[in-house]
mmCIF file of C-alpha atoms in Angstrom:
data_model
loop_
_atom_site.group_PDB
_atom_site.id
_atom_site.type_symbol
_atom_site.label_atom_id
_atom_site.label_comp_id
_atom_site.label_asym_id
_atom_site.label_seq_id
_atom_site.Cartn_x
_atom_site.Cartn_y
_atom_site.Cartn_z
ATOM 1 C CA MET C 1 -72.617 88.453 61.149
ATOM 2 C CA SER C 2 -72.252 84.769 61.667
ATOM 3 C CA GLU C 3 -70.427 85.448 64.943
ATOM 4 C CA GLY C 4 -73.423 87.359 66.118
ATOM 5 C CA ILE C 5 -75.578 84.362 65.362
ATOM 6 C CA GLY C 6 -73.159 82.158 67.199
ATOM 7 C CA LEU C 7 -73.245 84.255 70.203
ATOM 8 C CA PHE C 8 -76.947 84.387 70.160
ATOM 9 C CA ALA C 9 -77.158 80.613 69.903
ATOM 10 C CA ILE C 10 -74.850 80.201 72.922
ATOM 11 C CA PHE C 11 -76.908 82.676 74.864
ATOM 12 C CA PHE C 12 -80.185 81.044 73.934
ATOM 13 C CA ALA C 13 -78.881 77.603 74.589
ATOM 14 C CA ALA C 14 -77.621 78.546 78.019
ATOM 15 C CA ILE C 15 -81.020 79.723 79.052
ATOM 16 C CA PHE C 16 -83.179 77.013 77.620
ATOM 17 C CA THR C 17 -81.692 73.857 76.062
ATOM 18 C CA ASP C 18 -78.571 73.614 78.182
ATOM 19 C CA ASN C 19 -80.005 75.204 81.324
ATOM 20 C CA ILE C 20 -77.286 75.147 83.983
ATOM 21 C CA LEU C 21 -79.655 73.970 86.716
ATOM 22 C CA LEU C 22 -82.077 71.614 84.930
ATOM 23 C CA THR C 23 -79.700 69.945 82.518
ATOM 24 C CA ASN C 24 -76.346 70.292 84.288
ATOM 25 C CA TYR C 25 -77.673 70.056 87.843
ATOM 26 C CA LEU C 26 -75.514 72.972 89.108
ATOM 27 C CA GLY C 27 -76.549 75.229 91.963
ATOM 28 C CA MET C 28 -79.003 72.709 93.435
ATOM 29 C CA CYS C 29 -78.159 73.464 97.051
ATOM 30 C CA SER C 30 -79.335 77.035 97.076
ATOM 31 C CA PHE C 31 -82.107 76.094 94.547
ATOM 32 C CA LEU C 32 -83.596 73.708 97.008
ATOM 33 C CA ALA C 33 -83.045 76.011 100.065
ATOM 34 C CA VAL C 34 -84.200 79.310 98.746
ATOM 35 C CA SER C 35 -87.022 78.471 96.282
ATOM 36 C CA ARG C 36 -89.763 78.739 98.905
ATOM 37 C CA GLU C 37 -90.745 82.375 98.072
ATOM 38 C CA VAL C 38 -90.891 84.262 94.881
ATOM 39 C CA LYS C 39 -89.532 87.401 96.422
ATOM 40 C CA THR C 40 -86.264 85.901 97.879
ATOM 41 C CA SER C 41 -85.860 83.775 94.690
ATOM 42 C CA LEU C 42 -85.940 86.950 92.667
ATOM 43 C CA GLY C 43 -83.219 88.512 94.779
ATOM 44 C CA LEU C 44 -81.012 85.551 94.546
ATOM 45 C CA GLY C 45 -81.682 85.083 90.858
ATOM 46 C CA LEU C 46 -80.565 88.650 90.128
ATOM 47 C CA ALA C 47 -77.505 88.319 92.165
ATOM 48 C CA VAL C 48 -76.638 85.080 90.368
ATOM 49 C CA ILE C 49 -77.117 86.743 86.952
ATOM 50 C CA PHE C 50 -74.916 89.557 87.830
ATOM 51 C CA VAL C 51 -72.096 87.498 89.497
ATOM 52 C CA MET C 52 -72.194 84.839 86.809
ATOM 53 C CA ALA C 53 -71.919 87.193 83.864
ATOM 54 C CA SER C 54 -69.036 89.226 85.628
ATOM 55 C CA THR C 55 -67.088 86.258 86.873
ATOM 56 C CA SER C 56 -67.163 84.394 83.506
ATOM 57 C CA VAL C 57 -65.504 87.406 81.939
ATOM 58 C CA LEU C 58 -63.089 87.878 84.743
ATOM 59 C CA ASN C 59 -62.074 84.317 84.854
ATOM 60 C CA TRP C 60 -61.680 84.323 81.116
ATOM 61 C CA LEU C 61 -59.305 87.157 81.299
ATOM 62 C CA VAL C 62 -57.336 85.649 84.181
ATOM 63 C CA TYR C 63 -57.124 82.302 82.453
ATOM 64 C CA TYR C 64 -56.016 83.476 79.022
ATOM 65 C CA TYR C 65 -53.827 86.434 80.047
ATOM 66 C CA ILE C 66 -52.206 85.127 83.312
ATOM 67 C CA LEU C 67 -52.541 81.362 83.612
ATOM 68 C CA VAL C 68 -51.876 80.249 80.043
ATOM 69 C CA PRO C 69 -48.844 82.451 79.374
ATOM 70 C CA LEU C 70 -47.331 81.434 82.747
ATOM 71 C CA ASP C 71 -48.128 77.763 82.067
ATOM 72 C CA LEU C 72 -49.959 77.548 85.390
ATOM 73 C CA THR C 73 -53.204 76.070 84.043
ATOM 74 C CA TYR C 74 -53.132 73.283 86.519
ATOM 75 C CA LEU C 75 -53.716 75.837 89.276
ATOM 76 C CA ARG C 76 -57.000 76.966 87.644
ATOM 77 C CA PHE C 77 -59.347 75.511 90.237
ATOM 78 C CA ILE C 78 -57.761 77.474 93.000
ATOM 79 C CA VAL C 79 -57.360 80.631 91.008
ATOM 80 C CA PHE C 80 -60.982 80.611 89.788
ATOM 81 C CA ILE C 81 -62.344 80.133 93.230
ATOM 82 C CA ILE C 82 -60.215 82.906 94.658
ATOM 83 C CA VAL C 83 -61.330 85.185 91.833
ATOM 84 C CA ILE C 84 -64.993 84.446 92.418
ATOM 85 C CA ALA C 85 -64.729 84.783 96.259
ATOM 86 C CA SER C 86 -62.915 88.110 96.065
ATOM 87 C CA PHE C 87 -65.222 89.433 93.386
ATOM 88 C CA VAL C 88 -68.127 88.679 95.497
ATOM 89 C CA GLN C 89 -66.646 90.212 98.594
ATOM 90 C CA ILE C 90 -65.748 93.406 96.740
ATOM 91 C CA VAL C 91 -69.161 93.697 95.190
ATOM 92 C CA GLU C 92 -70.658 93.189 98.581
ATOM 93 C CA MET C 93 -68.609 96.030 99.993
ATOM 94 C CA ILE C 94 -69.403 98.386 97.181
ATOM 95 C CA ILE C 95 -73.085 97.727 97.368
ATOM 96 C CA GLU C 96 -73.095 98.238 101.099
ATOM 97 C CA ARG C 97 -71.525 101.742 100.631
ATOM 98 C CA ILE C 98 -73.580 103.050 97.639
ATOM 99 C CA SER C 99 -77.098 101.850 98.199
ATOM 100 C CA ASP C 100 -78.972 100.587 101.171
ATOM 101 C CA VAL C 101 -81.903 99.501 99.061
ATOM 102 C CA LEU C 102 -79.782 97.461 96.773
ATOM 103 C CA TYR C 103 -77.912 96.020 99.688
ATOM 104 C CA ALA C 104 -81.068 94.943 101.387
ATOM 105 C CA ALA C 105 -82.228 93.359 98.148
ATOM 106 C CA LEU C 106 -79.060 91.599 96.965
ATOM 107 C CA GLY C 107 -76.456 91.990 99.638
ATOM 108 C CA ILE C 108 -77.547 89.195 101.815
ATOM 109 C CA PHE C 109 -77.522 86.751 98.966
ATOM 110 C CA LEU C 110 -73.960 87.456 97.854
ATOM 111 C CA PRO C 111 -72.157 85.332 100.521
ATOM 112 C CA LEU C 112 -74.359 82.427 99.606
ATOM 113 C CA ILE C 113 -73.189 82.760 95.965
ATOM 114 C CA THR C 114 -69.589 82.004 96.652
ATOM 115 C CA VAL C 115 -70.432 78.431 97.450
ATOM 116 C CA ASN C 116 -72.950 78.205 94.582
ATOM 117 C CA CYS C 117 -71.457 75.546 92.385
ATOM 118 C CA ALA C 118 -73.154 76.978 89.337
ATOM 119 C CA ILE C 119 -70.812 79.953 89.311
ATOM 120 C CA LEU C 120 -67.641 77.808 89.231
ATOM 121 C CA GLY C 121 -69.391 75.391 86.891
ATOM 122 C CA VAL C 122 -70.022 78.116 84.316
ATOM 123 C CA THR C 123 -66.422 79.172 84.421
ATOM 124 C CA LEU C 124 -65.174 75.529 84.050
ATOM 125 C CA PHE C 125 -67.533 74.835 81.066
ATOM 126 C CA MET C 126 -66.340 77.970 79.374
ATOM 127 C CA VAL C 127 -62.702 76.904 79.668
ATOM 128 C CA ILE C 128 -63.426 73.309 78.536
ATOM 129 C CA ARG C 129 -65.397 74.580 75.465
ATOM 130 C CA ASP C 130 -62.718 77.104 74.429
ATOM 131 C CA TYR C 131 -65.094 80.127 74.239
ATOM 132 C CA THR C 132 -63.929 83.440 73.175
ATOM 133 C CA LEU C 133 -64.407 86.437 75.463
ATOM 134 C CA LYS C 134 -67.649 87.523 73.926
ATOM 135 C CA ALA C 135 -68.954 83.898 73.909
ATOM 136 C CA ALA C 136 -67.934 83.586 77.554
ATOM 137 C CA PHE C 137 -69.947 86.658 78.388
ATOM 138 C CA ALA C 138 -72.909 85.467 76.484
ATOM 139 C CA TYR C 139 -72.668 82.073 78.133
ATOM 140 C CA GLY C 140 -72.317 83.617 81.656
ATOM 141 C CA LEU C 141 -75.235 85.942 81.185
ATOM 142 C CA GLY C 142 -77.434 83.244 79.613
ATOM 143 C CA SER C 143 -76.662 80.749 82.307
ATOM 144 C CA GLY C 144 -77.509 83.252 85.007
ATOM 145 C CA LEU C 145 -80.770 84.041 83.315
ATOM 146 C CA GLY C 146 -81.566 80.359 82.888
ATOM 147 C CA TRP C 147 -80.844 79.723 86.619
ATOM 148 C CA ALA C 148 -83.026 82.710 87.688
ATOM 149 C CA LEU C 149 -85.704 81.615 85.417
ATOM 150 C CA ALA C 150 -85.724 78.072 86.908
ATOM 151 C CA ILE C 151 -85.714 79.198 90.495
ATOM 152 C CA LEU C 152 -88.484 81.755 89.945
ATOM 153 C CA ALA C 153 -90.681 79.093 88.231
ATOM 154 C CA MET C 154 -89.956 76.673 91.077
ATOM 155 C CA ALA C 155 -90.766 79.362 93.726
ATOM 156 C CA GLY C 156 -94.015 80.193 91.963
ATOM 157 C CA ILE C 157 -95.062 76.551 91.961
ATOM 158 C CA ARG C 158 -94.009 75.990 95.540
ATOM 159 C CA GLU C 159 -96.052 79.029 96.792
ATOM 160 C CA LYS C 160 -99.084 77.493 95.102
ATOM 161 C CA MET C 161 -98.265 74.126 96.578
ATOM 162 C CA ALA C 162 -97.855 75.376 100.160
ATOM 163 C CA ARG C 163 -101.524 74.497 100.933
ATOM 164 C CA SER C 164 -101.704 71.213 99.105
ATOM 165 C CA ARG C 165 -101.165 67.976 100.901
ATOM 166 C CA VAL C 166 -98.032 66.135 100.043
ATOM 167 C CA PRO C 167 -97.093 62.646 101.409
ATOM 168 C CA ARG C 168 -95.045 63.253 104.543
ATOM 169 C CA GLY C 169 -91.966 61.545 103.213
ATOM 170 C CA LEU C 170 -91.971 63.663 100.191
ATOM 171 C CA GLU C 171 -92.278 67.033 102.059
ATOM 172 C CA GLY C 172 -89.554 69.554 101.274
ATOM 173 C CA ALA C 173 -86.712 68.200 99.163
ATOM 174 C CA GLY C 174 -88.500 65.270 97.700
ATOM 175 C CA ILE C 175 -91.417 67.083 96.127
ATOM 176 C CA THR C 176 -89.108 69.849 95.054
ATOM 177 C CA LEU C 177 -86.929 67.341 93.174
ATOM 178 C CA ILE C 178 -89.969 65.847 91.492
ATOM 179 C CA ILE C 179 -91.103 69.320 90.265
ATOM 180 C CA ALA C 180 -87.547 69.974 89.128
ATOM 181 C CA GLY C 181 -87.685 66.748 87.130
ATOM 182 C CA ILE C 182 -90.980 67.705 85.507
ATOM 183 C CA MET C 183 -89.527 71.108 84.772
ATOM 184 C CA ALA C 184 -86.402 69.515 83.256
ATOM 185 C CA LEU C 185 -88.783 67.400 80.992
ATOM 186 C CA ALA C 186 -90.471 70.598 79.891
ATOM 187 C CA PHE C 187 -87.156 72.233 79.152
ATOM 188 C CA MET C 188 -86.077 69.191 77.116
ATOM 189 C CA GLY C 189 -88.752 70.283 74.668
ATOM 190 C CA PHE C 190 -86.406 72.978 73.553
ATOM 191 C CA SER C 191 -83.561 70.675 72.929
ATOM 192 C CA GLY C 192 -84.076 70.077 69.298
ATOM 193 C CA MET C 193 -83.669 73.745 68.574
ATOM 194 C CA ILE C 194 -79.990 74.375 69.339
ATOM 195 C CA ASN C 195 -77.192 72.125 70.583
ATOM 196 C CA LEU C 196 -74.168 73.195 72.571
ATOM 197 C CA ASN C 197 -70.821 71.285 72.970
ATOM 198 C CA MET Q 1 -63.767 55.198 124.137
ATOM 199 C CA ALA Q 2 -62.225 56.545 120.958
ATOM 200 C CA ARG Q 3 -63.238 53.378 119.189
ATOM 201 C CA GLY Q 4 -66.841 53.648 120.302
ATOM 202 C CA ARG Q 5 -66.865 57.181 119.028
ATOM 203 C CA VAL Q 6 -65.500 56.269 115.614
ATOM 204 C CA LYS Q 7 -68.099 53.542 115.391
ATOM 205 C CA ARG Q 8 -70.898 55.934 116.120
ATOM 206 C CA LEU Q 9 -69.496 58.248 113.444
ATOM 207 C CA PHE Q 10 -69.826 55.584 110.878
ATOM 208 C CA ILE Q 11 -73.279 54.564 111.910
ATOM 209 C CA ASP Q 12 -74.416 58.179 111.851
ATOM 210 C CA ASP Q 13 -72.989 59.041 108.536
ATOM 211 C CA LEU Q 14 -74.066 55.926 106.746
ATOM 212 C CA GLY Q 15 -77.556 55.888 108.209
ATOM 213 C CA ALA Q 16 -79.991 58.424 109.657
ATOM 214 C CA ASN Q 17 -77.610 61.340 109.408
ATOM 215 C CA ASN Q 18 -76.569 60.660 105.837
ATOM 216 C CA PRO Q 19 -75.695 64.026 104.176
ATOM 217 C CA VAL Q 20 -77.719 63.347 101.059
ATOM 218 C CA PHE Q 21 -80.931 62.105 102.714
ATOM 219 C CA ALA Q 22 -80.990 64.128 105.886
ATOM 220 C CA GLN Q 23 -79.589 67.473 104.720
ATOM 221 C CA VAL Q 24 -79.925 67.149 100.962
ATOM 222 C CA LEU Q 25 -76.313 68.476 100.587
ATOM 223 C CA GLY Q 26 -73.872 68.110 97.771
ATOM 224 C CA ILE Q 27 -76.438 66.734 95.257
ATOM 225 C CA CYS Q 28 -75.073 68.581 92.242
ATOM 226 C CA SER Q 29 -72.646 65.907 91.521
ATOM 227 C CA THR Q 30 -75.016 63.281 92.766
ATOM 228 C CA LEU Q 31 -77.239 64.091 89.842
ATOM 229 C CA ALA Q 32 -74.672 64.856 87.258
ATOM 230 C CA VAL Q 33 -72.382 61.876 87.252
ATOM 231 C CA THR Q 34 -74.771 59.071 88.125
ATOM 232 C CA ASN Q 35 -75.950 58.138 84.686
ATOM 233 C CA VAL Q 36 -73.148 55.497 84.463
ATOM 234 C CA VAL Q 37 -71.921 53.359 87.315
ATOM 235 C CA LYS Q 38 -68.212 53.625 86.209
ATOM 236 C CA ASN Q 39 -68.022 57.385 86.321
ATOM 237 C CA THR Q 40 -69.777 57.367 89.572
ATOM 238 C CA VAL Q 41 -67.172 55.084 91.139
ATOM 239 C CA VAL Q 42 -64.357 57.371 89.972
ATOM 240 C CA MET Q 43 -66.172 60.420 91.287
ATOM 241 C CA CYS Q 44 -66.795 58.722 94.675
ATOM 242 C CA ALA Q 45 -63.211 57.746 94.960
ATOM 243 C CA GLY Q 46 -62.248 61.376 94.347
ATOM 244 C CA LEU Q 47 -64.770 62.588 96.887
ATOM 245 C CA VAL Q 48 -63.624 60.149 99.639
ATOM 246 C CA PHE Q 49 -60.012 61.014 98.938
ATOM 247 C CA VAL Q 50 -60.676 64.788 99.198
ATOM 248 C CA VAL Q 51 -62.978 64.794 102.151
ATOM 249 C CA THR Q 52 -60.673 62.503 104.169
ATOM 250 C CA LEU Q 53 -57.419 64.422 103.521
ATOM 251 C CA SER Q 54 -59.008 67.841 103.753
ATOM 252 C CA ASN Q 55 -60.584 66.934 107.113
ATOM 253 C CA PHE Q 56 -57.278 65.586 108.296
ATOM 254 C CA THR Q 57 -55.356 68.668 107.232
ATOM 255 C CA VAL Q 58 -57.875 71.224 108.501
ATOM 256 C CA SER Q 59 -57.915 69.403 111.753
ATOM 257 C CA SER Q 60 -54.187 69.310 112.058
ATOM 258 C CA LEU Q 61 -53.988 73.094 111.328
ATOM 259 C CA ARG Q 62 -56.972 74.028 113.359
ATOM 260 C CA LYS Q 63 -54.883 75.746 116.103
ATOM 261 C CA TRP Q 64 -53.210 77.989 113.544
ATOM 262 C CA ILE Q 65 -56.064 78.896 111.357
ATOM 263 C CA PRO Q 66 -57.438 82.352 112.235
ATOM 264 C CA SER Q 67 -61.201 82.182 112.528
ATOM 265 C CA ARG Q 68 -61.822 85.150 110.303
ATOM 266 C CA THR Q 69 -60.161 83.664 107.284
ATOM 267 C CA ARG Q 70 -60.996 80.002 108.064
ATOM 268 C CA MET Q 71 -63.422 79.561 105.124
ATOM 269 C CA MET Q 72 -60.930 80.782 102.626
ATOM 270 C CA ILE Q 73 -58.139 78.571 104.033
ATOM 271 C CA GLU Q 74 -60.478 75.497 103.994
ATOM 272 C CA VAL Q 75 -61.432 76.231 100.404
ATOM 273 C CA LEU Q 76 -57.696 76.456 99.463
ATOM 274 C CA ILE Q 77 -56.903 73.207 101.167
ATOM 275 C CA ILE Q 78 -59.812 71.374 99.507
ATOM 276 C CA ALA Q 79 -58.943 72.855 96.137
ATOM 277 C CA SER Q 80 -55.329 71.628 96.414
ATOM 278 C CA TYR Q 81 -56.483 68.077 96.930
ATOM 279 C CA VAL Q 82 -59.053 68.345 94.117
ATOM 280 C CA ILE Q 83 -56.184 69.538 91.812
ATOM 281 C CA ALA Q 84 -54.095 66.454 92.812
ATOM 282 C CA PHE Q 85 -57.000 64.189 92.060
ATOM 283 C CA ASP Q 86 -57.718 65.865 88.846
ATOM 284 C CA ILE Q 87 -54.089 65.457 87.630
ATOM 285 C CA VAL Q 88 -54.084 61.739 88.608
ATOM 286 C CA ILE Q 89 -57.230 60.769 86.712
ATOM 287 C CA ARG Q 90 -56.288 62.887 83.745
ATOM 288 C CA ALA Q 91 -53.077 60.878 83.520
ATOM 289 C CA TYR Q 92 -54.418 57.319 84.121
ATOM 290 C CA LEU Q 93 -58.181 57.570 83.149
ATOM 291 C CA PRO Q 94 -58.290 60.141 80.384
ATOM 292 C CA ASP Q 95 -61.601 58.922 78.971
ATOM 293 C CA ILE Q 96 -63.438 59.135 82.215
ATOM 294 C CA SER Q 97 -61.779 62.430 82.944
ATOM 295 C CA ARG Q 98 -63.222 63.824 79.751
ATOM 296 C CA GLN Q 99 -66.727 62.536 80.497
ATOM 297 C CA LEU Q 100 -66.718 63.951 84.015
ATOM 298 C CA GLY Q 101 -65.720 67.277 82.559
ATOM 299 C CA PRO Q 102 -66.036 70.110 84.940
ATOM 300 C CA TYR Q 103 -67.641 68.000 87.702
ATOM 301 C CA VAL Q 104 -64.238 66.961 89.080
ATOM 302 C CA GLY Q 105 -63.361 70.576 89.678
ATOM 303 C CA LEU Q 106 -66.778 71.128 91.223
ATOM 304 C CA ILE Q 107 -65.879 68.663 94.081
ATOM 305 C CA ILE Q 108 -64.399 71.900 95.542
ATOM 306 C CA THR Q 109 -67.842 73.526 95.926
ATOM 307 C CA ASN Q 110 -69.512 70.330 97.095
ATOM 308 C CA CYS Q 111 -71.109 71.488 100.377
ATOM 309 C CA ILE Q 112 -70.462 68.219 102.100
ATOM 310 C CA ILE Q 113 -66.675 68.637 102.176
ATOM 311 C CA MET Q 114 -66.877 72.169 103.341
ATOM 312 C CA GLY Q 115 -69.496 71.221 105.845
ATOM 313 C CA ARG Q 116 -67.403 68.452 107.438
ATOM 314 C CA ALA Q 117 -64.378 70.769 107.691
ATOM 315 C CA GLU Q 118 -66.528 73.479 109.318
ATOM 316 C CA ALA Q 119 -68.723 71.254 111.603
ATOM 317 C CA PHE Q 120 -66.253 68.595 112.509
ATOM 318 C CA ALA Q 121 -62.576 69.034 111.652
ATOM 319 C CA LEU Q 122 -62.252 72.465 113.265
ATOM 320 C CA SER Q 123 -63.155 71.117 116.611
ATOM 321 C CA ASN Q 124 -61.755 67.602 116.756
ATOM 322 C CA PRO Q 125 -58.322 65.956 116.731
ATOM 323 C CA PRO Q 126 -56.862 64.803 113.387
ATOM 324 C CA THR Q 127 -57.241 60.957 113.634
ATOM 325 C CA VAL Q 128 -60.949 61.247 114.597
ATOM 326 C CA SER Q 129 -61.451 63.756 111.822
ATOM 327 C CA LEU Q 130 -59.805 61.414 109.371
ATOM 328 C CA MET Q 131 -62.235 58.803 110.304
ATOM 329 C CA ASP Q 132 -65.117 61.146 110.048
ATOM 330 C CA GLY Q 133 -63.947 62.130 106.595
ATOM 331 C CA ILE Q 134 -63.927 58.404 105.477
ATOM 332 C CA ALA Q 135 -67.337 57.805 107.019
ATOM 333 C CA SER Q 136 -69.052 60.739 105.425
ATOM 334 C CA GLY Q 137 -67.306 60.143 102.116
ATOM 335 C CA LEU Q 138 -68.611 56.505 102.191
ATOM 336 C CA GLY Q 139 -72.106 57.663 103.232
ATOM 337 C CA TYR Q 140 -72.253 59.859 100.236
ATOM 338 C CA SER Q 141 -70.804 57.283 97.933
ATOM 339 C CA TYR Q 142 -73.216 54.526 98.601
ATOM 340 C CA VAL Q 143 -76.167 56.848 97.845
ATOM 341 C CA LEU Q 144 -74.462 57.992 94.614
ATOM 342 C CA LEU Q 145 -73.856 54.383 93.656
ATOM 343 C CA SER Q 146 -77.325 53.216 94.334
ATOM 344 C CA ILE Q 147 -78.739 55.987 92.152
ATOM 345 C CA ALA Q 148 -76.251 55.261 89.447
ATOM 346 C CA PHE Q 149 -77.175 51.596 89.580
ATOM 347 C CA VAL Q 150 -80.854 52.290 89.097
ATOM 348 C CA ARG Q 151 -80.220 54.779 86.395
ATOM 349 C CA GLU Q 152 -77.782 52.759 84.324
ATOM 350 C CA LEU Q 153 -79.866 49.651 84.667
ATOM 351 C CA LEU Q 154 -83.115 51.264 83.517
ATOM 352 C CA GLY Q 155 -81.585 53.749 81.210
ATOM 353 C CA SER Q 156 -79.176 51.532 79.317
ATOM 354 C CA GLY Q 157 -79.930 48.076 80.462
ATOM 355 C CA THR Q 158 -76.271 47.645 81.481
ATOM 356 C CA ILE Q 159 -74.208 47.616 84.709
ATOM 357 C CA TRP Q 160 -70.626 48.860 84.457
ATOM 358 C CA GLY Q 161 -70.960 48.799 80.646
ATOM 359 C CA ALA Q 162 -71.968 45.073 80.600
ATOM 360 C CA ARG Q 163 -75.325 44.120 79.291
ATOM 361 C CA VAL Q 164 -77.494 42.842 82.097
ATOM 362 C CA LEU Q 165 -81.061 43.028 80.796
ATOM 363 C CA GLY Q 166 -81.720 41.057 77.597
ATOM 364 C CA ASP Q 167 -82.888 42.170 74.192
ATOM 365 C CA TRP Q 168 -86.509 42.371 75.391
ATOM 366 C CA TRP Q 169 -85.644 45.398 77.422
ATOM 367 C CA VAL Q 170 -86.528 48.833 75.963
ATOM 368 C CA ASN Q 171 -84.192 51.447 77.449
ATOM 369 C CA TRP Q 172 -85.807 54.179 79.343
ATOM 370 C CA SER Q 173 -83.610 56.852 77.810
ATOM 371 C CA ILE Q 174 -85.242 59.403 80.221
ATOM 372 C CA MET Q 175 -83.335 57.775 83.071
ATOM 373 C CA VAL Q 176 -79.859 58.699 81.684
ATOM 374 C CA MET Q 177 -80.990 62.302 80.995
ATOM 375 C CA ALA Q 178 -81.674 65.017 83.510
ATOM 376 C CA PRO Q 179 -85.237 64.284 84.595
ATOM 377 C CA GLY Q 180 -84.410 60.743 85.439
ATOM 378 C CA ALA Q 181 -81.824 61.909 87.868
ATOM 379 C CA PHE Q 182 -84.255 64.209 89.671
ATOM 380 C CA PHE Q 183 -87.027 61.533 89.889
ATOM 381 C CA THR Q 184 -84.648 58.728 91.047
ATOM 382 C CA LEU Q 185 -83.233 60.887 93.885
ATOM 383 C CA ALA Q 186 -86.698 62.101 94.872
ATOM 384 C CA ILE Q 187 -87.987 58.601 95.121
ATOM 385 C CA LEU Q 188 -85.029 57.382 97.075
ATOM 386 C CA ILE Q 189 -85.437 60.305 99.538
ATOM 387 C CA TRP Q 190 -89.071 59.415 99.813
ATOM 388 C CA ILE Q 191 -88.328 55.781 100.618
ATOM 389 C CA VAL Q 192 -85.729 56.576 103.253
ATOM 390 C CA LYS Q 193 -87.644 59.448 104.810
ATOM 391 C CA GLY Q 194 -90.816 57.328 104.880
ATOM 392 C CA TRP Q 195 -88.964 54.594 106.636
ATOM 393 C CA LEU Q 196 -87.455 56.995 109.153
ATOM 394 C CA LEU Q 197 -90.893 58.543 109.921
ATOM 395 C CA LYS Q 198 -92.435 55.148 110.390
ATOM 396 C CA ARG Q 199 -89.652 54.152 112.798
ATOM 397 C CA GLU Q 200 -90.046 57.363 114.722
ATOM 398 C CA GLN Q 201 -93.748 56.680 114.972
ATOM 399 C CA GLY Q 202 -93.170 53.200 116.166
ATOM 400 C CA ARG Q 203 -90.962 54.500 118.851
ATOM 401 C CA SER Q 204 -93.299 57.278 120.157
ATOM 402 C CA GLU Q 205 -96.146 54.825 120.562
#
């Protein structure tokens, strides 16, 4: 029972209080580049949720069943990145085969994800915090949802803002960062509820 | 001629073509480690080390790297240097290593390093690539350091852990937290971009 609550706490914290994008600043590059439209953000968000949840479990297995017994933990950066890159590649091939619709919706975003630092970041956090397999899954899924939530909210705001006049020097990245800052402030409101670490 | 070229590289990377301002690349770590100047210095040292050596290595091997698998090979080269750096700071600066946490490993996915390898090292000889690595590393570092300076000063009233502002100063604790990072970077980008736009206007008139 208490384990269930612990898992839920991790899941909840990963979405709100410890949002991977707004409090850990991960995945900013694609966040700034792709958050212009709600539709594309949704596609990328879904792809990130799926890849994050799967790679955190995969990397957990690789880390505790291969690297730790062989005493190769110092190689973890390389191994994690290879696991993530090959996983993304395989998923892309499978999706291309089985569903055109899905490929059109998600496929184009998958290559972008390999270089999304949030994916590697989730794996590294999970190793540093000594999560169990279930906790790693909860954390990966929660972080993915949190990231998707942040980019969707941002895309919604940016679509509304497209017609407003922004000082020229602030156009593009500048104003997006300011909005992100305000969003981070809003998310800090959750922070009394649950704490990770 | 080579010297003129290297000089131009430095001017480009430190000024108008700075990766953080012009392309807004690699800002994950810009935001994450800049709440304290000390950590930022370590992070910057790591970044300069990795980007310089990976640029050099990629460029030396460029004739043997097959173009289909080049991304993977570049990532592996970068990851090897990051591992070396991680082991060194873990041994000599364990405290800072703990504070930086996963962000050292995340140097691997810093788009600037990959970007330099792709855009420069693959098509230029090793020595020039080495110089380019140093230049873009430094260009990135000074932006990081200026952000860290502002954030630590306003957020804790200290620089490098030493008290600078007196007792009258009330810490803006928001600056050391996430929103402060976003705001500081946004304002810095605004200032630099505004200046560049003004200069362009002045030229066209």
